[in-house]
mmCIF file of C-alpha atoms in Angstrom:
data_model
loop_
_atom_site.group_PDB
_atom_site.id
_atom_site.type_symbol
_atom_site.label_atom_id
_atom_site.label_comp_id
_atom_site.label_asym_id
_atom_site.label_seq_id
_atom_site.Cartn_x
_atom_site.Cartn_y
_atom_site.Cartn_z
ATOM 1 C CA MET A 1 37.647 1.145 -91.938
ATOM 2 C CA SER A 2 34.960 0.935 -89.261
ATOM 3 C CA PHE A 3 33.704 3.892 -87.263
ATOM 4 C CA LEU A 4 35.529 2.778 -84.105
ATOM 5 C CA GLU A 5 38.791 2.166 -85.959
ATOM 6 C CA ASN A 6 38.612 5.608 -87.533
ATOM 7 C CA LEU A 7 37.807 7.218 -84.186
ATOM 8 C CA TYR A 8 40.655 5.406 -82.452
ATOM 9 C CA GLN A 9 43.198 6.322 -85.124
ATOM 10 C CA ARG A 10 42.212 9.977 -84.982
ATOM 11 C CA PHE A 11 42.533 9.898 -81.199
ATOM 12 C CA GLU A 12 45.929 8.217 -81.457
ATOM 13 C CA ALA A 13 47.126 10.867 -83.905
ATOM 14 C CA LYS A 14 46.111 13.677 -81.562
ATOM 15 C CA ILE A 15 47.854 12.039 -78.606
ATOM 16 C CA ALA A 16 51.002 11.479 -80.708
ATOM 17 C CA SER A 17 50.950 15.136 -81.732
ATOM 18 C CA PHE A 18 50.496 16.202 -78.102
ATOM 19 C CA LEU A 19 53.531 14.119 -77.088
ATOM 20 C CA SER A 20 55.768 15.085 -79.994
ATOM 21 C CA GLY A 21 57.478 18.098 -78.432
ATOM 22 C CA PRO A 22 60.722 18.135 -76.416
ATOM 23 C CA LYS A 23 58.821 18.756 -73.153
ATOM 24 C CA TRP A 24 56.482 15.808 -73.609
ATOM 25 C CA LYS A 25 57.331 14.322 -70.211
ATOM 26 C CA SER A 26 56.160 17.464 -68.420
ATOM 27 C CA ARG A 27 52.957 17.301 -70.432
ATOM 28 C CA VAL A 28 52.406 13.700 -69.366
ATOM 29 C CA VAL A 29 52.922 14.630 -65.695
ATOM 30 C CA ILE A 30 50.500 17.567 -65.894
ATOM 31 C CA VAL A 31 47.803 15.503 -67.610
ATOM 32 C CA ALA A 32 48.399 12.599 -65.209
ATOM 33 C CA VAL A 33 47.797 14.826 -62.179
ATOM 34 C CA GLY A 34 44.629 16.170 -63.809
ATOM 35 C CA VAL A 35 43.354 12.688 -64.653
ATOM 36 C CA MET A 36 44.114 11.508 -61.119
ATOM 37 C CA LEU A 37 41.966 14.306 -59.683
ATOM 38 C CA LEU A 38 39.174 13.646 -62.176
ATOM 39 C CA SER A 39 39.238 9.927 -61.371
ATOM 40 C CA PHE A 40 37.420 10.701 -58.110
ATOM 41 C CA PHE A 41 34.341 11.838 -60.060
ATOM 42 C CA ASN A 42 32.417 8.665 -59.201
ATOM 43 C CA ASN A 43 33.507 8.399 -55.565
ATOM 44 C CA ILE A 44 34.422 11.599 -53.751
ATOM 45 C CA SER A 45 34.461 9.975 -50.304
ATOM 46 C CA PRO A 46 38.290 9.831 -50.036
ATOM 47 C CA LEU A 47 38.434 13.596 -50.625
ATOM 48 C CA ARG A 48 36.436 14.304 -47.468
ATOM 49 C CA HIS A 49 39.524 13.687 -45.364
ATOM 50 C CA PHE A 50 40.963 16.955 -46.645
ATOM 51 C CA GLY A 51 38.292 18.798 -44.709
ATOM 52 C CA ASP A 52 39.351 16.977 -41.542
ATOM 53 C CA PHE A 53 42.985 17.748 -42.330
ATOM 54 C CA TYR A 54 42.206 21.460 -42.743
ATOM 55 C CA THR A 55 40.208 21.603 -39.514
ATOM 56 C CA ALA A 56 42.893 19.864 -37.453
ATOM 57 C CA VAL A 57 45.996 21.511 -38.876
ATOM 58 C CA ILE A 58 44.854 25.017 -39.850
ATOM 59 C CA LYS A 59 41.982 25.761 -37.491
ATOM 60 C CA GLU A 60 42.858 23.764 -34.380
ATOM 61 C CA LYS A 61 46.660 24.001 -34.788
ATOM 62 C CA ARG A 62 47.273 20.315 -34.042
ATOM 63 C CA GLU A 63 48.618 17.327 -35.896
ATOM 64 C CA TYR A 64 46.131 15.363 -37.969
ATOM 65 C CA PHE A 65 45.467 11.698 -37.159
ATOM 66 C CA LEU A 66 48.560 9.510 -37.719
ATOM 67 C CA TYR A 67 50.867 12.514 -37.942
ATOM 68 C CA GLN A 68 50.410 12.758 -34.175
ATOM 69 C CA THR A 69 51.627 9.170 -33.707
ATOM 70 C CA ILE A 70 54.684 10.013 -35.813
ATOM 71 C CA LYS A 71 55.349 13.054 -33.625
ATOM 72 C CA ASP A 72 54.863 10.978 -30.471
ATOM 73 C CA ARG A 73 57.318 8.325 -31.559
ATOM 74 C CA ALA A 74 59.805 10.931 -32.776
ATOM 75 C CA ALA A 75 59.831 12.256 -29.213
ATOM 76 C CA SER A 76 60.601 8.759 -27.894
ATOM 77 C CA ILE A 77 61.479 6.151 -30.505
ATOM 78 C CA THR A 78 61.514 3.158 -28.158
ATOM 79 C CA TYR A 79 58.577 3.992 -25.862
ATOM 80 C CA ASN A 80 55.654 1.576 -26.175
ATOM 81 C CA TRP A 81 52.895 3.977 -27.119
ATOM 82 C CA THR A 82 49.356 2.582 -26.925
ATOM 83 C CA TYR A 83 46.347 3.784 -28.902
ATOM 84 C CA PRO A 84 42.707 2.696 -29.396
ATOM 85 C CA GLU A 85 42.160 -0.556 -31.294
ATOM 86 C CA PHE A 86 41.190 -0.618 -34.992
ATOM 87 C CA THR A 87 42.303 3.013 -35.505
ATOM 88 C CA GLY A 88 45.475 2.342 -37.469
ATOM 89 C CA MET A 89 47.428 3.936 -34.634
ATOM 90 C CA ASN A 90 48.065 0.847 -32.542
ATOM 91 C CA ASN A 91 50.153 -1.211 -34.979
ATOM 92 C CA ARG A 92 52.896 1.288 -35.810
ATOM 93 C CA THR A 93 55.476 0.278 -33.200
ATOM 94 C CA PHE A 94 58.136 -0.709 -35.703
ATOM 95 C CA ARG A 95 57.292 1.816 -38.421
ATOM 96 C CA LEU A 96 60.189 4.087 -37.634
ATOM 97 C CA THR A 97 61.259 5.688 -40.919
ATOM 98 C CA MET A 98 59.091 8.790 -40.632
ATOM 99 C CA PRO A 99 59.547 9.254 -36.856
ATOM 100 C CA ALA A 100 63.322 9.011 -37.325
ATOM 101 C CA PHE A 101 63.136 11.570 -40.164
ATOM 102 C CA VAL A 102 61.089 13.948 -38.018
ATOM 103 C CA LYS A 103 63.435 13.488 -35.056
ATOM 104 C CA ALA A 104 66.617 13.950 -37.107
ATOM 105 C CA LEU A 105 65.411 17.198 -38.719
ATOM 106 C CA HIS A 106 63.633 18.510 -35.595
ATOM 107 C CA ILE A 107 60.403 19.004 -37.537
ATOM 108 C CA GLN A 108 57.670 20.738 -35.526
ATOM 109 C CA HIS A 109 54.758 21.017 -37.971
ATOM 110 C CA VAL A 110 54.734 17.343 -38.901
ATOM 111 C CA SER A 111 51.445 17.243 -40.843
ATOM 112 C CA ILE A 112 52.326 20.127 -43.148
ATOM 113 C CA VAL A 113 55.960 19.165 -43.727
ATOM 114 C CA LEU A 114 55.418 15.447 -44.368
ATOM 115 C CA TYR A 115 52.388 15.919 -46.580
ATOM 116 C CA GLY A 116 54.153 18.678 -48.513
ATOM 117 C CA LEU A 117 57.186 16.429 -48.972
ATOM 118 C CA GLN A 118 54.875 13.648 -50.114
ATOM 119 C CA LEU A 119 53.354 15.865 -52.822
ATOM 120 C CA ILE A 120 56.788 16.919 -54.077
ATOM 121 C CA LEU A 121 58.069 13.349 -54.178
ATOM 122 C CA GLY A 122 54.861 12.332 -55.933
ATOM 123 C CA LEU A 123 55.717 14.598 -58.851
ATOM 124 C CA VAL A 124 59.304 13.310 -58.816
ATOM 125 C CA PHE A 125 57.902 9.777 -58.920
ATOM 126 C CA LEU A 126 55.848 10.559 -62.041
ATOM 127 C CA TYR A 127 58.909 11.858 -63.901
ATOM 128 C CA MET A 128 60.957 8.846 -62.805
ATOM 129 C CA LEU A 129 58.095 6.539 -63.789
ATOM 130 C CA ILE A 130 58.182 7.897 -67.331
ATOM 131 C CA ASN A 131 61.959 7.411 -67.511
ATOM 132 C CA PHE A 132 61.596 3.898 -66.144
ATOM 133 C CA LEU A 133 58.880 2.928 -68.630
ATOM 134 C CA GLU A 134 61.083 4.173 -71.479
ATOM 135 C CA ARG A 135 63.443 1.289 -70.723
ATOM 136 C CA THR A 136 60.715 -1.200 -71.664
ATOM 137 C CA ILE A 137 58.368 0.711 -73.978
ATOM 138 C CA ASN A 138 59.497 2.706 -77.008
ATOM 139 C CA ASP A 139 56.144 4.257 -77.924
ATOM 140 C CA ARG A 140 55.258 7.520 -76.155
ATOM 141 C CA ASN A 141 51.531 6.936 -76.449
ATOM 142 C CA SER A 142 51.917 3.619 -74.624
ATOM 143 C CA ILE A 143 53.936 5.273 -71.867
ATOM 144 C CA PHE A 144 51.260 7.957 -71.573
ATOM 145 C CA TYR A 145 48.498 5.355 -71.169
ATOM 146 C CA ALA A 146 50.547 3.367 -68.637
ATOM 147 C CA VAL A 147 51.111 6.447 -66.475
ATOM 148 C CA LEU A 148 47.409 7.339 -66.596
ATOM 149 C CA GLY A 149 46.521 3.780 -65.611
ATOM 150 C CA ILE A 150 48.847 3.876 -62.611
ATOM 151 C CA VAL A 151 47.767 7.281 -61.252
ATOM 152 C CA SER A 152 44.120 6.195 -61.453
ATOM 153 C CA THR A 153 44.747 3.477 -58.831
ATOM 154 C CA TYR A 154 45.435 3.930 -55.139
ATOM 155 C CA MET A 155 49.085 2.975 -55.504
ATOM 156 C CA GLY A 156 49.578 5.784 -58.025
ATOM 157 C CA ALA A 157 47.387 8.356 -56.273
ATOM 158 C CA ALA A 158 48.644 7.693 -52.728
ATOM 159 C CA PHE A 159 50.994 10.679 -52.822
ATOM 160 C CA PHE A 160 47.916 12.913 -53.055
ATOM 161 C CA ILE A 161 45.097 11.045 -51.352
ATOM 162 C CA ASP A 162 46.953 9.699 -48.312
ATOM 163 C CA ASN A 163 46.910 12.774 -46.100
ATOM 164 C CA ALA A 164 46.447 10.769 -42.881
ATOM 165 C CA THR A 165 49.446 9.780 -43.148
ATOM 166 C CA TYR A 166 49.683 6.046 -43.400
ATOM 167 C CA GLY A 167 52.979 6.517 -45.208
ATOM 168 C CA ASP A 168 52.032 4.198 -48.045
ATOM 169 C CA PHE A 169 53.420 6.393 -50.803
ATOM 170 C CA PHE A 170 56.861 6.626 -49.214
ATOM 171 C CA CYS A 171 57.017 2.825 -49.072
ATOM 172 C CA TYR A 172 55.655 2.333 -52.603
ATOM 173 C CA PHE A 173 58.186 4.879 -53.868
ATOM 174 C CA ALA A 174 61.058 3.159 -52.035
ATOM 175 C CA LEU A 175 60.071 -0.225 -53.540
ATOM 176 C CA PHE A 176 59.988 1.409 -56.969
ATOM 177 C CA LEU A 177 63.431 2.951 -56.424
ATOM 178 C CA ALA A 178 64.737 -0.527 -55.565
ATOM 179 C CA ILE A 179 64.097 -1.604 -59.172
ATOM 180 C CA TYR A 180 64.839 1.797 -60.713
ATOM 181 C CA TYR A 181 68.476 1.732 -59.591
ATOM 182 C CA ARG A 182 70.873 -1.180 -60.103
ATOM 183 C CA ASN A 183 73.362 -0.212 -57.381
ATOM 184 C CA PRO A 184 73.115 -2.899 -54.646
ATOM 185 C CA VAL A 185 73.879 -0.370 -51.901
ATOM 186 C CA LEU A 186 71.012 1.856 -53.032
ATOM 187 C CA ILE A 187 68.706 -1.165 -53.280
ATOM 188 C CA PHE A 188 69.567 -2.100 -49.692
ATOM 189 C CA ILE A 189 68.965 1.460 -48.474
ATOM 190 C CA PHE A 190 65.647 1.932 -50.283
ATOM 191 C CA LEU A 191 64.319 -1.439 -49.147
ATOM 192 C CA SER A 192 65.377 -0.751 -45.565
ATOM 193 C CA LEU A 193 63.536 2.566 -45.639
ATOM 194 C CA ALA A 194 60.466 0.767 -46.986
ATOM 195 C CA PHE A 195 60.603 -2.023 -44.368
ATOM 196 C CA TRP A 196 60.920 0.432 -41.493
ATOM 197 C CA GLY A 197 58.110 2.463 -43.037
ATOM 198 C CA ASP A 198 55.706 -0.470 -43.064
ATOM 199 C CA GLU A 199 56.444 -4.161 -42.539
ATOM 200 C CA ARG A 200 54.128 -5.022 -45.455
ATOM 201 C CA ALA A 201 56.845 -3.710 -47.740
ATOM 202 C CA GLY A 202 58.839 -6.768 -46.691
ATOM 203 C CA VAL A 203 56.251 -8.997 -48.349
ATOM 204 C CA GLY A 204 55.985 -6.696 -51.373
ATOM 205 C CA SER A 205 59.767 -6.790 -51.808
ATOM 206 C CA GLY A 206 59.446 -10.391 -52.924
ATOM 207 C CA MET A 207 58.586 -8.936 -56.317
ATOM 208 C CA VAL A 208 61.755 -6.825 -56.190
ATOM 209 C CA PHE A 209 63.751 -10.024 -55.670
ATOM 210 C CA LEU A 210 62.008 -11.666 -58.631
ATOM 211 C CA TRP A 211 62.566 -8.544 -60.743
ATOM 212 C CA TRP A 212 66.336 -8.755 -60.327
ATOM 213 C CA TRP A 213 66.244 -12.515 -60.849
ATOM 214 C CA PHE A 214 64.061 -12.756 -63.956
ATOM 215 C CA VAL A 215 64.310 -9.470 -65.869
ATOM 216 C CA PRO A 216 68.073 -9.642 -66.599
ATOM 217 C CA GLN A 217 67.552 -13.181 -67.937
ATOM 218 C CA TRP A 218 64.628 -12.115 -70.130
ATOM 219 C CA LYS A 219 66.543 -9.185 -71.600
ATOM 220 C CA GLU A 220 69.378 -11.542 -72.543
ATOM 221 C CA ASN A 221 66.916 -14.193 -73.810
ATOM 222 C CA LYS A 222 68.242 -16.731 -71.339
ATOM 223 C CA PRO A 223 66.184 -19.658 -70.048
ATOM 224 C CA PHE A 224 65.203 -19.942 -66.405
ATOM 225 C CA LYS A 225 68.067 -20.795 -64.091
ATOM 226 C CA ILE A 226 69.244 -20.173 -60.543
ATOM 227 C CA GLN A 227 71.514 -17.187 -60.953
ATOM 228 C CA ILE A 228 72.431 -15.044 -57.963
ATOM 229 C CA ASN A 229 73.494 -11.458 -58.605
ATOM 230 C CA LEU A 230 74.446 -8.533 -56.382
ATOM 231 C CA GLN A 231 70.998 -6.970 -56.639
ATOM 232 C CA MET A 232 69.346 -10.144 -55.335
ATOM 233 C CA LEU A 233 71.891 -10.350 -52.522
ATOM 234 C CA ALA A 234 71.043 -6.745 -51.597
ATOM 235 C CA VAL A 235 67.375 -7.731 -51.218
ATOM 236 C CA VAL A 236 68.295 -10.701 -49.021
ATOM 237 C CA ALA A 237 70.625 -8.494 -46.953
ATOM 238 C CA ALA A 238 67.808 -5.978 -46.411
ATOM 239 C CA TRP A 239 65.494 -8.778 -45.231
ATOM 240 C CA ALA A 240 68.145 -10.135 -42.867
ATOM 241 C CA ALA A 241 69.106 -6.728 -41.465
ATOM 242 C CA TYR A 242 65.494 -5.762 -40.787
ATOM 243 C CA GLY A 243 64.685 -9.065 -39.113
ATOM 244 C CA ALA A 244 67.833 -9.081 -36.990
ATOM 245 C CA VAL A 245 67.531 -5.487 -35.782
ATOM 246 C CA ARG A 246 63.844 -5.845 -35.021
ATOM 247 C CA LYS A 247 64.098 -9.184 -33.180
ATOM 248 C CA PHE A 248 67.429 -9.036 -31.374
ATOM 249 C CA TYR A 249 67.745 -5.318 -30.654
ATOM 250 C CA LEU A 250 64.328 -3.654 -30.575
ATOM 251 C CA VAL A 251 62.345 -6.581 -29.152
ATOM 252 C CA ASP A 252 64.796 -8.631 -27.106
ATOM 253 C CA LYS A 253 67.055 -5.856 -25.844
ATOM 254 C CA LEU A 254 64.823 -2.759 -25.717
ATOM 255 C CA GLY A 255 61.562 -4.546 -24.995
ATOM 256 C CA MET A 256 59.544 -2.941 -27.780
ATOM 257 C CA HIS A 257 56.429 -4.870 -28.783
ATOM 258 C CA ASP A 258 53.458 -4.642 -31.087
ATOM 259 C CA THR A 259 50.234 -3.441 -29.482
ATOM 260 C CA THR A 260 47.757 -5.398 -31.593
ATOM 261 C CA LYS A 261 45.531 -7.625 -29.488
ATOM 262 C CA PRO A 262 45.699 -11.444 -29.760
ATOM 263 C CA GLY A 263 43.498 -12.746 -32.542
ATOM 264 C CA GLU A 264 43.082 -9.332 -34.183
ATOM 265 C CA PHE A 265 44.452 -10.450 -37.563
ATOM 266 C CA ALA A 266 42.282 -13.585 -37.536
ATOM 267 C CA GLU A 267 39.265 -11.443 -36.734
ATOM 268 C CA MET A 268 40.000 -9.125 -39.676
ATOM 269 C CA PHE A 269 40.627 -12.078 -41.985
ATOM 270 C CA GLY A 270 37.244 -13.482 -41.007
ATOM 271 C CA GLY A 271 35.602 -10.242 -42.074
ATOM 272 C CA SER A 272 37.584 -10.029 -45.307
ATOM 273 C CA TRP A 273 37.625 -13.466 -46.907
ATOM 274 C CA PRO A 274 33.877 -13.557 -47.855
ATOM 275 C CA VAL A 275 34.513 -10.603 -50.172
ATOM 276 C CA TRP A 276 38.037 -11.516 -51.274
ATOM 277 C CA GLY A 277 37.125 -10.956 -54.936
ATOM 278 C CA PHE A 278 36.311 -7.316 -54.318
ATOM 279 C CA LYS A 279 39.404 -6.871 -52.184
ATOM 280 C CA PHE A 280 41.716 -8.366 -54.803
ATOM 281 C CA LEU A 281 40.053 -6.484 -57.669
ATOM 282 C CA TRP A 282 40.354 -3.110 -55.976
ATOM 283 C CA VAL A 283 44.131 -3.371 -55.668
ATOM 284 C CA PHE A 284 45.064 -3.518 -59.367
ATOM 285 C CA GLU A 285 41.755 -2.586 -61.037
ATOM 286 C CA GLY A 286 42.359 -2.585 -64.810
ATOM 287 C CA TRP A 287 45.926 -3.834 -64.402
ATOM 288 C CA TRP A 288 44.508 -7.304 -63.790
ATOM 289 C CA LEU A 289 44.203 -7.534 -67.598
ATOM 290 C CA LEU A 290 47.981 -7.249 -67.906
ATOM 291 C CA ILE A 291 48.707 -9.531 -64.944
ATOM 292 C CA LEU A 292 46.415 -12.338 -66.110
ATOM 293 C CA LEU A 293 47.632 -12.025 -69.694
ATOM 294 C CA ALA A 294 51.230 -12.325 -68.493
ATOM 295 C CA PHE A 295 50.284 -15.526 -66.644
ATOM 296 C CA VAL A 296 48.756 -16.863 -69.874
ATOM 297 C CA PHE A 297 51.967 -16.090 -71.790
ATOM 298 C CA LEU A 298 54.104 -17.874 -69.199
ATOM 299 C CA SER A 299 51.743 -20.863 -69.281
ATOM 300 C CA VAL A 300 51.835 -21.106 -73.087
ATOM 301 C CA ALA A 301 55.631 -20.855 -72.978
ATOM 302 C CA LYS A 302 55.624 -23.568 -70.277
ATOM 303 C CA ASP A 303 57.706 -21.266 -68.111
ATOM 304 C CA TRP A 304 56.197 -22.908 -65.039
ATOM 305 C CA LEU A 305 58.829 -22.037 -62.447
ATOM 306 C CA ARG A 306 58.711 -18.310 -63.195
ATOM 307 C CA LEU A 307 54.927 -18.449 -63.274
ATOM 308 C CA LEU A 308 54.735 -20.159 -59.890
ATOM 309 C CA ALA A 309 57.281 -17.783 -58.357
ATOM 310 C CA ILE A 310 55.429 -14.645 -59.513
ATOM 311 C CA LEU A 311 52.028 -16.097 -58.630
ATOM 312 C CA GLY A 312 53.290 -17.119 -55.195
ATOM 313 C CA ALA A 313 54.705 -13.666 -54.444
ATOM 314 C CA LEU A 314 51.484 -12.032 -55.636
ATOM 315 C CA LEU A 315 49.248 -14.306 -53.556
ATOM 316 C CA ALA A 316 51.418 -13.766 -50.481
ATOM 317 C CA MET A 317 50.740 -10.047 -50.778
ATOM 318 C CA LEU A 318 47.039 -10.341 -51.621
ATOM 319 C CA VAL A 319 46.128 -13.044 -49.102
ATOM 320 C CA GLY A 320 48.141 -11.221 -46.471
ATOM 321 C CA SER A 321 46.127 -8.093 -47.208
ATOM 322 C CA LEU A 322 42.998 -9.935 -46.017
ATOM 323 C CA THR A 323 44.390 -9.883 -42.471
ATOM 324 C CA THR A 324 43.809 -6.120 -42.425
ATOM 325 C CA PHE A 325 40.688 -4.098 -43.090
ATOM 326 C CA ASP A 326 42.523 -1.648 -45.349
ATOM 327 C CA SER A 327 43.194 -4.300 -47.978
ATOM 328 C CA THR A 328 43.622 -1.953 -50.947
ATOM 329 C CA ARG A 329 46.449 -0.205 -49.157
ATOM 330 C CA SER A 330 47.978 -3.524 -48.108
ATOM 331 C CA GLY A 331 47.667 -5.240 -51.467
ATOM 332 C CA SER A 332 49.152 -2.232 -53.228
ATOM 333 C CA TYR A 333 52.518 -3.076 -51.691
ATOM 334 C CA GLY A 334 52.660 -5.534 -54.579
ATOM 335 C CA VAL A 335 53.011 -2.574 -56.978
ATOM 336 C CA ILE A 336 56.151 -4.071 -58.585
ATOM 337 C CA THR A 337 53.896 -6.776 -60.055
ATOM 338 C CA ILE A 338 52.738 -4.253 -62.656
ATOM 339 C CA PHE A 339 56.254 -3.584 -63.919
ATOM 340 C CA LEU A 340 57.272 -7.231 -63.841
ATOM 341 C CA THR A 341 54.253 -8.375 -65.855
ATOM 342 C CA LEU A 342 54.686 -5.437 -68.231
ATOM 343 C CA VAL A 343 58.125 -6.760 -69.161
ATOM 344 C CA ILE A 344 56.583 -10.185 -69.808
ATOM 345 C CA ALA A 345 53.786 -8.770 -71.982
ATOM 346 C CA GLN A 346 56.215 -6.637 -73.959
ATOM 347 C CA LYS A 347 58.059 -9.794 -75.016
ATOM 348 C CA TYR A 348 54.931 -11.444 -76.443
ATOM 349 C CA LEU A 349 52.854 -8.537 -77.781
ATOM 350 C CA THR A 350 53.456 -6.299 -80.760
ATOM 351 C CA GLU A 351 53.895 -2.588 -80.118
ATOM 352 C CA LYS A 352 50.362 -1.914 -81.375
ATOM 353 C CA GLU A 353 48.827 -4.690 -79.266
ATOM 354 C CA LEU A 354 50.577 -3.449 -76.141
ATOM 355 C CA LYS A 355 49.427 0.108 -76.833
ATOM 356 C CA VAL A 356 45.788 -0.962 -77.185
ATOM 357 C CA LEU A 357 46.050 -3.023 -73.994
ATOM 358 C CA LEU A 358 47.470 -0.094 -72.003
ATOM 359 C CA PHE A 359 44.800 2.200 -73.450
ATOM 360 C CA LEU A 360 42.071 -0.170 -72.220
ATOM 361 C CA ILE A 361 43.741 -0.469 -68.811
ATOM 362 C CA ALA A 362 43.876 3.324 -68.467
ATOM 363 C CA ILE A 363 40.161 3.620 -69.279
ATOM 364 C CA ILE A 364 39.170 0.879 -66.816
ATOM 365 C CA CYS A 365 41.305 2.314 -64.024
ATOM 366 C CA PHE A 366 39.902 5.804 -64.597
ATOM 367 C CA LEU A 367 36.291 4.580 -64.555
ATOM 368 C CA HIS A 368 36.796 2.192 -61.647
ATOM 369 C CA PRO A 369 35.810 3.940 -58.388
ATOM 370 C CA MET A 370 38.640 4.552 -55.973
ATOM 371 C CA ALA A 371 37.959 2.149 -53.106
ATOM 372 C CA THR A 372 36.952 3.674 -49.809
ATOM 373 C CA ARG A 373 35.424 2.650 -46.465
ATOM 374 C CA THR A 374 32.562 0.167 -46.605
ATOM 375 C CA ASN A 375 30.327 -0.990 -43.785
ATOM 376 C CA GLY A 376 30.555 -4.600 -42.693
ATOM 377 C CA THR A 377 33.508 -5.704 -44.771
ATOM 378 C CA GLY A 378 36.170 -3.331 -43.524
ATOM 379 C CA PHE A 379 38.221 -0.569 -45.041
ATOM 380 C CA PHE A 380 39.160 -0.739 -48.711
ATOM 381 C CA LEU A 381 41.192 2.452 -48.713
ATOM 382 C CA MET A 382 41.590 4.190 -45.359
#
């Protein structure tokens, strides 16, 4: 046995021992939160926003950044608020989930309440993530590595790091809940909340549609075929309801409109495409190993239609993210890609191979710097 093999086996034994107790899920959550915080060791820039948050909310007694736009719109849902360009404030006309929540509950201290709720739901998400992974992965060590890999990316750390609030975590969580639960009514509700939280969730929900199309067939070892189920119909209904309400009621009847200037998306795309490799890489970080490997498996199996469908949904999300400066945030709406490709890999890899792969992904994601603002090429994080 080589030195590295011996070292790895000893490490594996210690992790297995750590996860052997009845409260192993709580241990995973605690370690995951710690690893998430430590993952900023090589780029502390995103943490500087907490100082701004403290100054605005505690010292100056005002709402911080986008929390103020949420409070404004909660006061008047249909008023066409205008804000400075390229601030993230001026394209939130139809992002009504949080304003409606604030209005319904008569929340006064919006920054504190929404960020506090986000932290609580973040911990709930981690517990639910473990339960969800148990449906696909039997080995606790593998689940542990998968959780660490996810919380070391923006999509997994958004519940903590997004204190602005862009509302990304709420949308990511709603997309996750749309594959966590099978009830079509719940799927419709969660997707609707995500769409009205950020329209980019509508593009990301393409992966939710593919999840309910492909995963049931894989679990029953059925070949590819057109097979409509209630879960898929719920996704389509959510798309249709969002589009109809937005176009025919909010726009045509109430006169609401987006405040982005003409050509703004083309301008941002022009600044993004020269560095598309960086922008794509920063979304999934180490999870690209799993995604690309899943594409290889589908190619070898000549499962071309599934491959093209998943690749098309992924590219729609990633290419679309180039039309914004904050491309890591935008691309992360494709979070369901991770779970979909994990199911594929689990079918073709042994338990040991999958565990090693997830271990490598966790290491890469932890070491990969969390993307932040860069000069000249736009915003990678916020």
